[in-house]
Amino acid sequence: MVSMEDFGSFETAWCPGCGNHSILKCVKEALVQMELEPHQCIFVSGIGQAAKSPHYLRTNVYNGLHGRALPAATGIKLANPQAVVIAQSGDGCNYGEGGNHFLAALRRNINVTLLAHDNQIYGLTKGQASPTTARGQKTKAQPAGNPSEAFNPVGVAVAMQAGMVARGFAGMQDHLTEMIVKAVQHPGFSLVDILQPCVSFNKVNTFAWYKERCYIPEDHDPQNWEQAMALSRQWDEGIPLGVIYQSHKPTFEESLPHPTGEPLFNNRPSIQKLNEVMSSFA
Amino acid sequence: MRRELNILIGGEAGQGLVTVGELLTRALIRSGYQVHVTQSYMSRIRGGHNTYAVRAGIENVHGPAQGIDILVALNSETLELHREELTPGAVALKDKNAQASDLEAVDIPFADLAGSALYENVVGLGVLSYILGLDREMPAGCIRSAFEQKKPEAVDKNLEVLDKAYAFASKSGVAGFNLDEPKGSAGLMLAGNQALALGALCAGANFCSYYPMTPSTGIPMTLNSYARDFGMVVEQAEDEIAAINMALGASYAGARSMVATSGGGFALMCEGVSLSGMTETPVVIVVGQRPGPATGLPTRTEQGDLNLVLYSGHGEFPRAVLAPADPGQCFVLARRAFDLAEKSQGPVFILTDQYLADSYRNVHLPDPEILEPVASPEVCGEVQEEYERYAFTPSGVSPRIIPAMSRCLVVLDSDEHTPDGHITEDLQVRKKMVDKRLKKGDILKQEVILPAYTGPQNPKDLLVCWGSTRGPALEAREIMGSENTAVLHFSQVWPLDAEHFRDYLQRAQRVVFVESNATAQFAQLVSSMVQPANMAYVLRYDGLPLDGQYIADNIL
């Protein structure tokens, strides 16, 4: 049996009251629920406070470059389709620096789960607007108000008919745990955009602000794309949580011309095949 | 009878000159001749002026040659552009409809003989093969191998056109250029990119991510055609940044991984190079150079990215940079690159260029069976509670275990890290980790390929070159006089140990650095270690490859 203790306990570098603490707890809880052992999982992250999360888990960790968690996770999954690969990073990492990789991951539908800690601000660099900061919101770097429209990751992912698109909230832990379990179990790319208050730098999107707005829609059918599109555009009047959209289509790795399902590590070329290839150049 | 010939086929992109050139080259190689192909093309899909030059001889032909013995003009522009290069006694062949001002040229009724534009290539092949005195079975065999698998119904029609071309040529009165009996045995026909891909396959490479960029795209394209048979993943990434990060992720997870790009794409990868250095993750990076800066001359050649590759990535970490001279070395050094990357757990570069990437030669490759196995990481079957990815060891190399293949946990971090892979700001640990990483440079130094010296012990001129310029430098030596000229060629340009070349540089009266760039990048590197008394340069940066005569004529 896998237990919470198997995933270790670490001293973190996060502020007291930060949403990351509860997300970490939910991640551990989800892994335990799925009976995944630490060595079966590979957590991949970029740079930022959220990106430190894998360091606070006893598991395999690939903590790479800012914005590059998804390409690294893609390479890892392609090299070992048997591993459970979870990318975990913030809104700056995934939607800003790594925006192109986010779009490509949606297109590829590789069986990787993305847990995006979305606090709508840059925390590690102390309070600049992030891609998901609301237009007009005042920050240290945008004192006259953020001049750009907020990126809507859920809307974009639904528009792309991504594998699974969900939204969770750090303040609703049981629900978030359930979303993480569903995402990891979904065969294909899955996004859980996790609303996460930044207690130090985002004075607008606080726990209270989210609590007032977050709700779980009743009778939503995640297979209904039109409904999902409509939900993905709701925000100020109420923020829908849960699985917004889900589709079942072949995964990227299954769609390769030669899906082996085996780790590439075990794959060594045969001398006979090499000779055949070489002689074809005669 | 002739010892060697230089044939130039010119025309617009889309006219099929590459097909003629490749079929002819294969026929010559199968006949036992030594060949050297130089391709020059413009950055467009149709039109423009492109050339395919085949130099064939009974002995080694090292590089491109000046002077054209047989000119095949698929359009009139080719005749005008190259008429000055014709050697005495040269023959020009042209389409009977092409205008040729006062130049005497043999008219070939391409359209009549071919019957369809599809087969005009074969007319060219037939006439050329006849002129060169090749037995009809040679080009016929090449046509069969080219079409039998892909398009069997086209074989007979092609052979019929070939026969018409032979019949036409025999009646046309065109002079024969029969080559002497070949001395060599037929090798494989490989261009640099193909040979590099085969070397990678032989090394057990099973992951290649890339974003298409001339002149390196041929490497993933070649790998792609064998991906199914070899269980290899070849992925076209969304950009070069993704490509290298994917390759590193795959390498961490146990794949033998590579990327292929050119200078502009590589500039985007530099962050990933640094990540490879910090996380001690093996990766092979092929940089096929072309003239920059920025988009430069996309389809031409240069050796302008040496400094970019030497100093790419922020921070300090060891690396090796290999620079193959020819397709044969592309194969051998590709294998070596994977071995070095694993042994030193970091980035290893292969620097090629457009000239080498596209240049076909007859190549004899080693038997894969006798090749030394390439170094491999470990898989630990037992739980190692104490496993540390970055354990301190005397060599600086830590045992590398592959994650998710055993119960061992593997923690990798781009931040400075403790031996177990976790973020640290302990500055004592930082210093020890820097020392550990740099220590791995010793492994690369021990395995460095020595520069190759050809010529007398105390030459008047020593030509120093690297990468693809070896052939032209060797030819220049013949032209300048082999009794007083020597060549020192580097197939590995980093790391360097002055003990390996100090004597050579000091024994020569004059040291001539031969490079395809404007600022003598390699000369600066070498002369920072050993300052020769008397230095000269041949630097070509107009986008075209060096050749022996050019070097001999342009020593500054």
XYZ file of N, CA and C in Angstrom, chain A residues 37-39 42 47 52 55 58-65 68 71-72 74-76 78-80 83 100-101 104 108 252 257-258 263-269 271 273-275 277-278 280-282, chain B residues 26 30 188-190 198 201 206 226 228-232 235 237-239 241-242 245-246 248-250 252 254 271 275 366 368 376-377 379 403-404 406-414 421-423:
288
model
N 3.375 4.409 -6.979
C 4.559 4.449 -6.133
C 5.504 5.535 -6.629
N 6.315 6.082 -5.706
C 7.175 7.204 -6.098
C 8.007 6.933 -7.351
N 8.538 5.710 -7.491
C 9.453 5.463 -8.620
C 8.711 5.327 -9.951
N 7.268 10.470 -12.824
C 8.310 11.456 -13.098
C 7.638 12.825 -13.115
N 10.562 26.778 -13.933
C 11.132 27.663 -12.920
C 10.016 28.526 -12.334
N 8.941 24.544 -7.954
C 9.700 23.886 -6.885
C 8.933 22.697 -6.315
N 10.283 19.185 -5.910
C 11.367 19.010 -4.936
C 10.834 18.628 -3.568
N 8.910 12.925 -2.685
C 9.896 11.859 -2.909
C 9.482 11.112 -4.163
N 10.085 11.486 -5.281
C 9.730 10.847 -6.555
C 10.858 11.131 -7.543
N 10.695 10.735 -8.785
C 11.655 11.141 -9.806
C 11.353 12.575 -10.211
N 12.406 13.365 -10.348
C 12.197 14.790 -10.623
C 13.086 15.247 -11.782
N 12.476 15.995 -12.677
C 13.232 16.683 -13.730
C 12.850 18.148 -13.629
N 13.661 18.904 -12.926
C 13.380 20.335 -12.752
C 14.283 21.102 -13.723
N 13.707 21.422 -14.888
C 14.518 21.980 -15.971
C 14.487 23.493 -16.047
N 14.175 24.007 -17.250
C 14.293 25.440 -17.516
C 12.932 26.129 -17.459
N 9.992 25.352 -19.992
C 10.295 24.195 -20.849
C 9.857 22.857 -20.254
N 8.026 20.462 -23.156
C 8.871 19.704 -24.084
C 9.691 18.618 -23.383
N 10.197 18.923 -22.193
C 10.963 17.899 -21.477
C 10.058 16.725 -21.131
N 7.441 15.795 -22.677
C 7.142 15.091 -23.932
C 8.267 14.119 -24.275
N 9.512 14.614 -24.165
C 10.668 13.745 -24.439
C 10.704 12.560 -23.487
N 10.408 12.822 -22.223
C 10.436 11.751 -21.213
C 9.374 10.698 -21.524
N 7.946 10.072 -24.378
C 8.270 9.352 -25.609
C 9.362 8.323 -25.344
N 10.291 8.664 -24.452
C 11.385 7.740 -24.161
C 10.924 6.599 -23.267
N 9.918 6.850 -22.439
C 9.396 5.779 -21.592
C 7.883 5.924 -21.422
N 6.089 5.288 -17.952
C 6.186 6.144 -16.770
C 4.968 7.069 -16.699
N 4.233 28.565 -26.529
C 4.269 27.756 -27.754
C 4.238 26.270 -27.419
N 4.911 25.902 -26.332
C 4.947 24.486 -25.943
C 3.572 24.031 -25.441
N 1.541 23.376 -28.471
C 1.987 22.133 -29.121
C 1.540 20.919 -28.321
N -0.527 17.837 -29.664
C 0.033 16.475 -29.692
C -0.856 15.459 -28.981
N -0.747 10.742 -28.642
C 0.375 10.998 -29.552
C 1.254 9.761 -29.677
N 4.416 6.093 -35.886
C 4.385 5.019 -36.893
C 4.762 3.657 -36.305
N 5.396 3.640 -35.158
C 5.860 2.358 -34.598
C 5.722 2.386 -33.082
N 10.208 1.205 -23.087
C 11.194 2.275 -22.922
C 12.263 2.201 -24.015
N 12.634 3.351 -24.558
C 13.663 3.365 -25.605
C 14.996 2.850 -25.073
N 15.159 2.924 -23.762
C 16.409 2.449 -23.178
C 16.678 0.999 -23.565
N 15.597 0.209 -23.659
C 15.760 -1.231 -23.941
C 16.010 -1.503 -25.417
N 16.031 -0.445 -26.183
C 16.028 -0.597 -27.627
C 17.441 -0.455 -28.196
N 18.030 -1.557 -28.602
C 19.375 -1.522 -29.183
C 19.294 -2.013 -30.632
N 20.023 -1.362 -31.533
C 19.870 -1.723 -32.952
C 20.443 -3.106 -33.249
N 22.475 -5.717 -35.513
C 23.574 -5.628 -36.480
C 23.061 -5.960 -37.880
N 20.087 -5.448 -39.136
C 19.361 -4.314 -39.711
C 20.317 -3.203 -40.129
N 21.348 -2.995 -39.311
C 22.325 -1.959 -39.659
C 23.001 -2.311 -40.980
N 23.362 -3.576 -41.120
C 24.009 -4.007 -42.363
C 23.087 -3.823 -43.556
N 20.650 -1.638 -43.866
C 20.533 -0.214 -44.174
C 21.790 0.270 -44.888
N 22.941 -0.115 -44.364
C 24.176 0.369 -44.967
C 24.309 -0.119 -46.405
N 22.054 -0.674 -48.449
C 21.122 -0.028 -49.368
C 21.723 1.237 -49.987
N 22.864 1.672 -49.489
C 23.526 2.846 -50.074
C 24.579 2.456 -51.113
N 24.663 1.158 -51.419
C 25.685 0.713 -52.386
C 25.302 1.152 -53.788
N 26.036 7.581 -58.621
C 25.936 6.170 -58.219
C 26.563 5.261 -59.277
N 29.608 2.788 -58.507
C 29.486 1.345 -58.747
C 30.537 0.858 -59.738
N 30.109 2.798 -50.623
C 28.735 3.271 -50.529
C 28.689 4.709 -51.013
N 27.534 5.112 -51.525
C 27.376 6.504 -51.938
C 26.677 7.248 -50.801
N 27.433 8.090 -50.131
C 26.883 8.775 -48.965
C 27.256 10.246 -48.957
N 23.628 7.543 -40.382
C 23.965 6.124 -40.232
C 24.873 5.892 -39.032
N 22.688 5.925 -36.047
C 21.951 4.652 -35.918
C 22.855 3.562 -35.360
N 18.283 6.575 -30.551
C 16.881 6.206 -30.767
C 15.918 7.361 -30.505
N 14.240 5.212 -41.338
C 14.552 3.941 -40.671
C 13.926 3.848 -39.290
N 11.018 3.266 -38.157
C 10.151 2.124 -37.904
C 10.984 0.859 -37.619
N 11.980 0.629 -38.474
C 12.801 -0.582 -38.315
C 13.631 -0.566 -37.042
N 13.999 0.632 -36.607
C 14.911 0.716 -35.469
C 14.199 1.142 -34.182
N 12.874 1.272 -34.252
C 12.139 1.684 -33.056
C 12.618 3.023 -32.546
N 12.898 3.915 -33.488
C 13.423 5.218 -33.111
C 12.303 6.257 -33.128
N 11.071 13.270 -33.854
C 9.954 14.186 -33.647
C 10.268 15.593 -34.139
N 9.738 19.092 -33.648
C 9.282 19.891 -32.509
C 8.683 21.204 -32.994
N 8.035 21.904 -32.082
C 7.413 23.183 -32.434
C 8.451 24.278 -32.654
N 9.612 24.133 -32.064
C 10.705 25.076 -32.305
C 11.993 24.440 -31.782
N 13.885 25.363 -29.380
C 13.953 25.324 -27.918
C 13.297 24.037 -27.434
N 12.139 23.743 -28.010
C 11.456 22.498 -27.660
C 12.310 21.301 -28.063
N 15.051 20.635 -25.549
C 14.509 20.238 -24.254
C 13.857 18.852 -24.311
N 13.261 18.527 -25.426
C 12.721 17.172 -25.610
C 13.845 16.145 -25.609
N 16.704 16.363 -24.240
C 17.263 16.214 -22.898
C 16.317 15.414 -22.006
N 15.016 15.669 -22.128
C 14.044 14.891 -21.360
C 14.154 13.410 -21.726
N 14.232 13.142 -23.032
C 14.332 11.760 -23.498
C 15.616 11.111 -22.987
N 17.326 11.875 -20.262
C 17.127 11.613 -18.831
C 16.369 10.298 -18.649
N 16.335 7.765 -20.567
C 17.011 6.572 -21.054
C 17.185 6.454 -22.549
N 20.223 27.815 -24.463
C 19.752 27.649 -23.102
C 19.750 26.159 -22.724
N 21.653 23.703 -19.945
C 20.916 22.745 -19.105
C 21.581 21.368 -19.144
N 33.161 1.010 -41.686
C 33.539 -0.167 -40.903
C 32.341 -1.091 -40.711
N 29.655 -2.883 -38.781
C 29.068 -2.568 -37.464
C 29.414 -3.621 -36.400
N 27.068 3.313 -22.000
C 25.646 3.242 -21.668
C 25.431 3.557 -20.188
N 24.274 4.158 -19.831
C 24.003 4.386 -18.408
C 23.617 3.083 -17.711
N 21.072 0.696 -15.219
C 19.724 0.562 -14.678
C 19.874 -0.220 -13.399
N 15.497 6.828 -14.600
C 14.326 6.838 -13.725
C 13.215 5.927 -14.241
N 12.364 5.527 -13.329
C 11.155 4.747 -13.636
C 11.448 3.375 -14.239
N 13.481 1.285 -12.261
C 13.759 0.525 -11.053
C 13.161 1.339 -9.913
N 13.404 0.912 -8.669
C 12.843 1.650 -7.551
C 13.708 2.837 -7.140
N 14.847 3.017 -7.811
C 15.705 4.174 -7.497
C 15.018 5.465 -7.943
N 15.171 6.487 -7.178
C 14.608 7.777 -7.563
C 15.724 8.664 -8.116
N 15.446 9.277 -9.258
C 16.464 10.085 -9.929
C 15.986 11.531 -9.949
N 16.733 12.391 -9.288
C 16.335 13.803 -9.182
C 17.359 14.650 -9.928
N 16.848 15.386 -10.897
C 17.701 16.208 -11.759
C 17.260 17.658 -11.614
N 18.207 18.563 -11.590
C 17.831 19.954 -11.352
C 18.713 20.943 -12.108
N 18.048 21.929 -12.701
C 18.776 22.993 -13.408
C 19.336 24.025 -12.437
N 20.436 15.887 -5.903
C 19.704 16.534 -6.993
C 18.761 17.642 -6.574
N 18.736 17.972 -5.306
C 17.786 19.001 -4.875
C 18.426 20.391 -4.844
N 17.568 21.385 -5.073
C 17.984 22.790 -5.080
C 18.792 23.114 -3.838
